[in-house]
Coordinates of C-alpha atoms and ligand atoms in Angstrom, one line a residue:
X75 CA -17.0 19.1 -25.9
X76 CA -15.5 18.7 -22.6
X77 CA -11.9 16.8 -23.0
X78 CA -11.5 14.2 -20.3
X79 CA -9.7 15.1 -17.2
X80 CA -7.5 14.2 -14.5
X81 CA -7.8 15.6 -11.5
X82 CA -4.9 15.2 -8.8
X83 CA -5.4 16.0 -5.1
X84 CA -1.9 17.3 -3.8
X85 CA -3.6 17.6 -0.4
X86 CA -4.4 14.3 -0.5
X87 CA -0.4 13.6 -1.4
X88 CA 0.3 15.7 1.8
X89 CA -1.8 14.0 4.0
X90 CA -0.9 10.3 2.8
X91 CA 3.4 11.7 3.3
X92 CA 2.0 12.4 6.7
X93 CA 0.0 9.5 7.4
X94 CA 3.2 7.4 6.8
X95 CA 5.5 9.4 8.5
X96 CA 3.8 9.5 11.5
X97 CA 3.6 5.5 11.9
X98 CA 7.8 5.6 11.9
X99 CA 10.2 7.4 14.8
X100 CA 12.9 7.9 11.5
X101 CA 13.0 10.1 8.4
X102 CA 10.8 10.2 5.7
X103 CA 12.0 10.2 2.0
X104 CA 9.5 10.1 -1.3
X105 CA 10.0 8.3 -4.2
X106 CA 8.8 10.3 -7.2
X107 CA 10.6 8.4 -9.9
X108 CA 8.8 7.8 -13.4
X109 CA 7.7 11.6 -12.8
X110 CA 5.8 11.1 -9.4
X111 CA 4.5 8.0 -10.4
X112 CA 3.1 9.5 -13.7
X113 CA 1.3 12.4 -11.4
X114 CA 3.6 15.3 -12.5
X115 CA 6.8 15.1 -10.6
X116 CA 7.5 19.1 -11.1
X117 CA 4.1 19.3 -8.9
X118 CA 4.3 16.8 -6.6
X119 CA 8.0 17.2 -5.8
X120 CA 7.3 21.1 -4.2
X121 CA 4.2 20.1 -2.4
X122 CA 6.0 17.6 -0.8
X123 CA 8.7 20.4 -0.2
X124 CA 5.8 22.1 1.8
X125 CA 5.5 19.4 4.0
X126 CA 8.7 18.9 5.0
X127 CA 10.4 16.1 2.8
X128 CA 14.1 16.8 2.6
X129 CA 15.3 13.5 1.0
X130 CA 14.0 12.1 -2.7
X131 CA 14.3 9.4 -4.8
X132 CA 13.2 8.7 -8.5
X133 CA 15.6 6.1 -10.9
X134 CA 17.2 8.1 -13.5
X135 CA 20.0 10.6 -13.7
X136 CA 17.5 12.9 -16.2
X137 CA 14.5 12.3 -13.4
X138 CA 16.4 14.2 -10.9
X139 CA 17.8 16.6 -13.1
X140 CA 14.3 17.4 -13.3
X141 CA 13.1 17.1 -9.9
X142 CA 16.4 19.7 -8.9
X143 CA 14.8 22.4 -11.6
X144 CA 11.4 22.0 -9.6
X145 CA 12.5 21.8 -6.2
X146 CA 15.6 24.5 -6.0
X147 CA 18.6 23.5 -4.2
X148 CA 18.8 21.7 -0.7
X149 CA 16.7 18.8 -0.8
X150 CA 18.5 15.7 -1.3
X151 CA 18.1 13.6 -4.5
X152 CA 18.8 9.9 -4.5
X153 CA 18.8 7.9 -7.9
X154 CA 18.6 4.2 -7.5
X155 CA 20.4 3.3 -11.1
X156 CA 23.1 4.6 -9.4
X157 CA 26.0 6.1 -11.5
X158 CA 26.5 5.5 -15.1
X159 CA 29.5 7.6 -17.1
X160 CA 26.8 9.6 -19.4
X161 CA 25.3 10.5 -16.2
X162 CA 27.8 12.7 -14.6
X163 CA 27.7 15.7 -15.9
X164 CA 23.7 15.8 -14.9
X165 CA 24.8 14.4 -11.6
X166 CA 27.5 17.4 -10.8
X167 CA 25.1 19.9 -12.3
X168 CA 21.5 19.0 -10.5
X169 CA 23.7 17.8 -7.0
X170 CA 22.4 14.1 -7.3
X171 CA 23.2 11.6 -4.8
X172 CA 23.9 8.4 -7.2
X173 CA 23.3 5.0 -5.2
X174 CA 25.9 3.1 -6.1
X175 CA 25.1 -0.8 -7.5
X176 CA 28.0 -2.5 -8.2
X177 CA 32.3 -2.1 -7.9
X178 CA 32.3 -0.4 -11.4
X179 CA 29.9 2.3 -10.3
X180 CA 31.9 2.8 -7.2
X181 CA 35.2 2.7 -9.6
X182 CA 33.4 5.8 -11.7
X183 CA 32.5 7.7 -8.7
X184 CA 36.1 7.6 -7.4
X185 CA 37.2 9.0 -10.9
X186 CA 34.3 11.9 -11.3
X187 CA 35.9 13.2 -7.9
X188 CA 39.5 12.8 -8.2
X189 CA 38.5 14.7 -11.7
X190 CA 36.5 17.7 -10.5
X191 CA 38.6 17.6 -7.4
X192 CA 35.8 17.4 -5.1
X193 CA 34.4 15.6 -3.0
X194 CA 31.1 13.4 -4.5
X195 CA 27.6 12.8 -2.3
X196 CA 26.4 8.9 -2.7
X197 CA 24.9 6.3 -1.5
X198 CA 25.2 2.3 -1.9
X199 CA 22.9 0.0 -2.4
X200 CA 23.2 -3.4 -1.3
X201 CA 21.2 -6.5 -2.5
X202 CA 19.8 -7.9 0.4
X203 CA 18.0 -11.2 -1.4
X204 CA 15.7 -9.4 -4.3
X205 CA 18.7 -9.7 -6.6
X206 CA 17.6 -6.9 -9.2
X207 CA 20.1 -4.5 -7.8
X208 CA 22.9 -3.7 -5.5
X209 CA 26.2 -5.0 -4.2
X210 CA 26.4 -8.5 -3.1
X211 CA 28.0 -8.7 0.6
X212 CA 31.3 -10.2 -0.7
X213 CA 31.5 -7.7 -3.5
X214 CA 30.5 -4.8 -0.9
X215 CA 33.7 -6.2 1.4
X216 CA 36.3 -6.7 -1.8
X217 CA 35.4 -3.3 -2.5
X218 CA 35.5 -1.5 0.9
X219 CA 38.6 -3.7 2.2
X220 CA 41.6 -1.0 0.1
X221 CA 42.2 2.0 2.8
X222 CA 41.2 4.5 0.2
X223 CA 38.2 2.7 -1.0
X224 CA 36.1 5.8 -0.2
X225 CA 38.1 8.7 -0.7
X226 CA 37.1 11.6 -2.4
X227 CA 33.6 9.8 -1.8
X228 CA 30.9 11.2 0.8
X229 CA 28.6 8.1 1.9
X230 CA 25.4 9.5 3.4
X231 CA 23.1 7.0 3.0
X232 CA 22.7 2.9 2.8
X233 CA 19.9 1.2 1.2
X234 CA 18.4 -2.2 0.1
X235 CA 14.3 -3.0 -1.2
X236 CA 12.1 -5.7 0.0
X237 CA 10.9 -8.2 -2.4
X238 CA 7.1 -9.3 -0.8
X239 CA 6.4 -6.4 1.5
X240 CA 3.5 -6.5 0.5
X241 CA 3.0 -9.6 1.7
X242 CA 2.9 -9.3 5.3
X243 CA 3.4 -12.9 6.2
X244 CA 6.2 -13.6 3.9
X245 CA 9.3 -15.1 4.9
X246 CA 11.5 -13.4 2.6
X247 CA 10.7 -9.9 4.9
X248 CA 12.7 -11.2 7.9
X249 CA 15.1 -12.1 5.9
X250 CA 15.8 -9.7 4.1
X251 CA 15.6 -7.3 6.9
X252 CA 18.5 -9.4 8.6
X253 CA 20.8 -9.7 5.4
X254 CA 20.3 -5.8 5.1
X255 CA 21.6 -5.3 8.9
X256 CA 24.3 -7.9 8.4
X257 CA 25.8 -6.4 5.4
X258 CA 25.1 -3.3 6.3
X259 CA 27.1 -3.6 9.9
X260 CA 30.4 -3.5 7.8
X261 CA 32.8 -1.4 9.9
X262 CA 33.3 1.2 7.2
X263 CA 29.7 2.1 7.0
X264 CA 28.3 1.0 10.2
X265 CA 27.4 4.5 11.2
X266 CA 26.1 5.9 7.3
X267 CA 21.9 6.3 8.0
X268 CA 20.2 3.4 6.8
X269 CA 16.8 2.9 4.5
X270 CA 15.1 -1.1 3.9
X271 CA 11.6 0.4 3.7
X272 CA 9.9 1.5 1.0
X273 CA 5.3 1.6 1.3
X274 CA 5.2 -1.8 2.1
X275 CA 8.3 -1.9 4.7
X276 CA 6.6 1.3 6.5
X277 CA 3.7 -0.7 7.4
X278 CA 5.6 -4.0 8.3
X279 CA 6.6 -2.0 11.3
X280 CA 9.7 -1.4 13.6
X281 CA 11.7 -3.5 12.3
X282 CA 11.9 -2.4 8.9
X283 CA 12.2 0.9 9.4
X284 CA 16.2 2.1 10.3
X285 CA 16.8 5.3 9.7
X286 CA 15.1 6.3 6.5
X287 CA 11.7 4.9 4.4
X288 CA 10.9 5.1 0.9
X289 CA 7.5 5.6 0.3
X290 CA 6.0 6.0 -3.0
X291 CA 2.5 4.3 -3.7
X292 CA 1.0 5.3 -0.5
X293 CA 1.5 8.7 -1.7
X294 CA -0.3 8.5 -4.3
X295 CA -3.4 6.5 -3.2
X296 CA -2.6 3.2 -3.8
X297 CA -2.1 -0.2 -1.8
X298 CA -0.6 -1.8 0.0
X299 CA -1.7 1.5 2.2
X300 CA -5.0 0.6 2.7
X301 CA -6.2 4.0 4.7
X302 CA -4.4 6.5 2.6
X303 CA -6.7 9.0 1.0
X304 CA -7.4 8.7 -3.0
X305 CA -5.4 11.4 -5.4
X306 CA -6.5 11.0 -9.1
X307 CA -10.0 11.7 -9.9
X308 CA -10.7 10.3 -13.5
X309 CA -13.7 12.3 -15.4
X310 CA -14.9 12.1 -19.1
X311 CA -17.5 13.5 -20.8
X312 CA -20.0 11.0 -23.0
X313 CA -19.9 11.6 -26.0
X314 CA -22.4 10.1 -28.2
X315 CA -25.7 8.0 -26.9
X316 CA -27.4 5.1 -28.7
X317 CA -30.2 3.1 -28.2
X318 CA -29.3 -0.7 -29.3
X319 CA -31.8 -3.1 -30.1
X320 CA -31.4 -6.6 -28.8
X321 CA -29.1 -8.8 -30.8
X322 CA -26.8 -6.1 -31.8
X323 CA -23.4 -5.8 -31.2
X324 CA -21.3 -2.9 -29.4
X325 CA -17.4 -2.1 -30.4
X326 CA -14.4 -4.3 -31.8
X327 CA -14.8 -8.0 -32.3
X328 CA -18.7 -7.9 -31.7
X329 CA -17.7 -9.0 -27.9
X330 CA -20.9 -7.5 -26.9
X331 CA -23.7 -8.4 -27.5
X332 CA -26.9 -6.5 -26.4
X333 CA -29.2 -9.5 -24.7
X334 CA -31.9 -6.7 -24.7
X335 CA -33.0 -3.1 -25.6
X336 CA -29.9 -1.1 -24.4
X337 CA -28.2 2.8 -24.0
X338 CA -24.9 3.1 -24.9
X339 CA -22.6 5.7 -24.3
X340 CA -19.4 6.5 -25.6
X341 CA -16.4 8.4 -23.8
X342 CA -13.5 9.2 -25.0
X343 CA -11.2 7.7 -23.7
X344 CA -9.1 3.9 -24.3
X345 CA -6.4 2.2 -24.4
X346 CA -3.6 5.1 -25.1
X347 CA -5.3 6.5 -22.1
X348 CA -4.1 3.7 -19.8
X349 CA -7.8 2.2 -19.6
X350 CA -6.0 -1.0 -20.3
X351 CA -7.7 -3.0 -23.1
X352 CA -7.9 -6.4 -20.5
X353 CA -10.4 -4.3 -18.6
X354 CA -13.4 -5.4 -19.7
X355 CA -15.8 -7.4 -17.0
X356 CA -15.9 -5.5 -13.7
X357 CA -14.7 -2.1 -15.0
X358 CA -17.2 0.7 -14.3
X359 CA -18.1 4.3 -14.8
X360 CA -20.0 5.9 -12.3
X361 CA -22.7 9.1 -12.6
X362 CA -24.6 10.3 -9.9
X363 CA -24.0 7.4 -7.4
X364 CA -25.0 5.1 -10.5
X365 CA -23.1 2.1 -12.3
X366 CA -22.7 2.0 -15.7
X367 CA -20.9 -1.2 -16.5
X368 CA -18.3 -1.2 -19.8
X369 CA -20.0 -2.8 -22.6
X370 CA -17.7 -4.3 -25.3
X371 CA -14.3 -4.0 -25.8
X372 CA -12.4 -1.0 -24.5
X373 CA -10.6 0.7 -28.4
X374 CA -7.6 2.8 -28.7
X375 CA -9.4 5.9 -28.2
X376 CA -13.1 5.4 -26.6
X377 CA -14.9 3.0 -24.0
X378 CA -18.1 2.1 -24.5
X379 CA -20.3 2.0 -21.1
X380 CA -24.1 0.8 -20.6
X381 CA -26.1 3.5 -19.0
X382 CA -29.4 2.0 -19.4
X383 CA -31.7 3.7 -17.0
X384 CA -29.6 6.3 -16.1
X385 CA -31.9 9.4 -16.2
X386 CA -28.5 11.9 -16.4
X387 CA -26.7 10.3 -18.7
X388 CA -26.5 12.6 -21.3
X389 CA -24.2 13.9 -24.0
X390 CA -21.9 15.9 -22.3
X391 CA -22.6 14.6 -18.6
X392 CA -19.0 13.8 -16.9
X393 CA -18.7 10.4 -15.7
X394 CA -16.0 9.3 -13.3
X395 CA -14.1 6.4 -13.7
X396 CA -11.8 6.7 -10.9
X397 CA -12.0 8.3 -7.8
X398 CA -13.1 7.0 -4.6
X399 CA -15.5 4.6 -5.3
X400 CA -13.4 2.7 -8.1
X401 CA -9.5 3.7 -7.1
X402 CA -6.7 2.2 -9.3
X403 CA -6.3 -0.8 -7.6
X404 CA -10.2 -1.8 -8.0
X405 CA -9.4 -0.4 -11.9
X406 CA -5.8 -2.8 -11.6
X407 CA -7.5 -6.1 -10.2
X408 CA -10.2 -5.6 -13.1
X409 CA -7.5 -5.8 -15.6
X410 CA -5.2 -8.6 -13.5
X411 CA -2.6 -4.9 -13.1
X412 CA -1.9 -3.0 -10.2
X413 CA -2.2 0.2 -8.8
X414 CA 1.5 0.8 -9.6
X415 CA 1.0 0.4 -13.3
X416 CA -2.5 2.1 -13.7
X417 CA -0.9 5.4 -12.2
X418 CA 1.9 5.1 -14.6
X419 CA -0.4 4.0 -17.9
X420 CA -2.5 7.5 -17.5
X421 CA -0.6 8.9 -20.7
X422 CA -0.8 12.7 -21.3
X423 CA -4.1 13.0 -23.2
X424 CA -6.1 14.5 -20.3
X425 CA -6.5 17.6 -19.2
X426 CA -4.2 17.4 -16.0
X427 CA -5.5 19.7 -12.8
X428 CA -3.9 19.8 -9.4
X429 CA -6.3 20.6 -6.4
X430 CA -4.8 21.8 -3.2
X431 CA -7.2 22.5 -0.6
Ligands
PLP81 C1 9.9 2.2 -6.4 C2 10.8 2.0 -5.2 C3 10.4 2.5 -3.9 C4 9.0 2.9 -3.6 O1 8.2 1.8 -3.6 P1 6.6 1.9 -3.2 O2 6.2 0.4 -3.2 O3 6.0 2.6 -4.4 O4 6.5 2.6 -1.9 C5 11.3 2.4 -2.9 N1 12.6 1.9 -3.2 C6 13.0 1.4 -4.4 C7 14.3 0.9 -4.5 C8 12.1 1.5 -5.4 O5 12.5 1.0 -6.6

């Protein structure tokens, strides 16, 4: 029996890093944190090589670590938690660029140079009004005001995120944007390259951009990049068909009931899959150009899928359950998710193959 399988289009990757590039005059970066969004960061991370990204981002210290084995040396990496002390021998050894969060992490990346006598690569990051992370303007001036308050350091890049950019209209874009360029216009780092925008900044436009964007989701398929191409293609096999009489009951809890004669099939694939267990109405499988609606409730290890009048379905016949007529985001508004988390939920179960053509 065919295992289910995931199928991830690093053309498609290419094309999307393109796509967003070319709607900005700046750099690109990628953000492949949470190993390229759960897509295989040691995959993704040289095809975007290919293509010309120079600068990446992902959030941990052991991410980039990584990222460095895949990608060989050159390429900057950027790590949003910024500098923690049981980070730094990963940081000296992969050449991570830590962006800094707070005076402490600044402190600790003062002390890692003086100790290795060299000078360190970092970046800060500055809260512009999301208030997860970053220095706060007067903690940014307290800390930058001392003569030597970077020395020893190298600062090559300033950055803040944008709460609602995927919210177009939202007031907190604007102002964010102008906090960002306020607090970033301190003398010291007035001329370090700057970065607001990450997907969602890109397609705000101009004014977002400075002189570095972020993306990640778009990369990968996902809104709020409407026109970017789909990666993941998700296939599994059925397994077992039943005819069910009406009145009977399919799966856990007797959710379902059959209101007439019905096929079921059964795939193997659930919960630990990232086929989240909310998905229940409005989830689909598709088989040639056919819907197959999910009947009853979605287990740890199989979904259950009504392929009444399907004259393929089959044991053994793959059906697609993402792809580009149900991409993660239709799959994420079925189970009140997003794309975001449906990428990262896939889980290592399936057999994982890369297309590049
Ligand atoms: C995850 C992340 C990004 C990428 O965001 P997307 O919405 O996936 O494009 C950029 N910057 C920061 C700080 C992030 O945490």
């Amino acid at each position: 029996m065919a295992r289910a399988s995931l199928t991830i289009d690093l053309a498609a990757i290419r094309a999307n890093w393109r796509a967003l590039d070319a709607m900005t005059e700046c750099e690109t970066g990628a953000v492949v944190k949470a190993d390229a969004y759960g897509l295989g960061a040691d995959q993704v991370g040289p095809t975007l090589l290919k293509v010309g990204v120079r600068n990446f981002f992902v959030a941990l210290a052991e991410e980039g670590a990584a990222l460095r084995a895949a990608i060989g040396p050159g390429p900057r990496i950027f790590v949003f938690s910024g500098l923690m002390p049981e980070d730094v021998g990963l940081v000296r050894a992969a050449a991570l660029v830590p962006l800094l969060n707070t005076p402490a992490q600044l402190l600790e990346a003062k002390r890692v140079s003086a100790k290795f006598d060299a000078p360190l690569t970092v970046g800060f990051q500055l809260d512009s009004g999301m208030n997860r992370l970053g220095f706060e303007a007067d903690e940014l001036a307290d800390a930058l005001a001392p003569s030597d308050a970077l020395s020893g350091l190298e600062v090559t890049l300033v950055m803040s995120h944008l709460a609602c950019a995927d919210e177009p209209d939202h007031m907190m874009n604007a102002a964010q944007a102008s906090a960002f360029s306020a607090i970033a216009a301190h003398p010291v780092l007035n001329s370090t390259p700057k970065s607001l925008a990450a997907t969602g900044g890109v397609l705000l436009g101009p004014a977002y951009h400075f002189d570095m964007t972020r993306p990640g989701i778009g990369l990968y398929g996902g809104l709020p990049f409407a026109d970017a191409r789909p990666v993941v293609t998700l296939e599994a096999p059925i397994l077992q068909i039943r005819d069910v009489a009406a009145g009977e009951i399919v799966g856990y809890g007797a959710a379902y009931e059959a209101a007439s004669p019905r096929r079921i099939a059964t795939l193997p694939v659930g919960y630990a899959d990232g086929l989240a267990r909310r998905l229940s109405a409005g989830f689909a499988g598709r088989l040639d150009g056919m819907t197959l609606p999910s009947a009853g409730r979605v287990s740890m290890d199989l979904v259950t899928l009504d392929v009444t009048g399907c004259a393929t379905a089959r044991e053994g016949a793959m059906v697609t359950l993402l792809g580009a007529d149900q991409t993660i985001d239709d799959l994420a508004d079925s189970a009140g998710a997003i794309g975001y988390e449906v990428l990262t939920s896939l889980g290592s179960r399936y057999a994982r193959r890369y297309r590049d053509a």
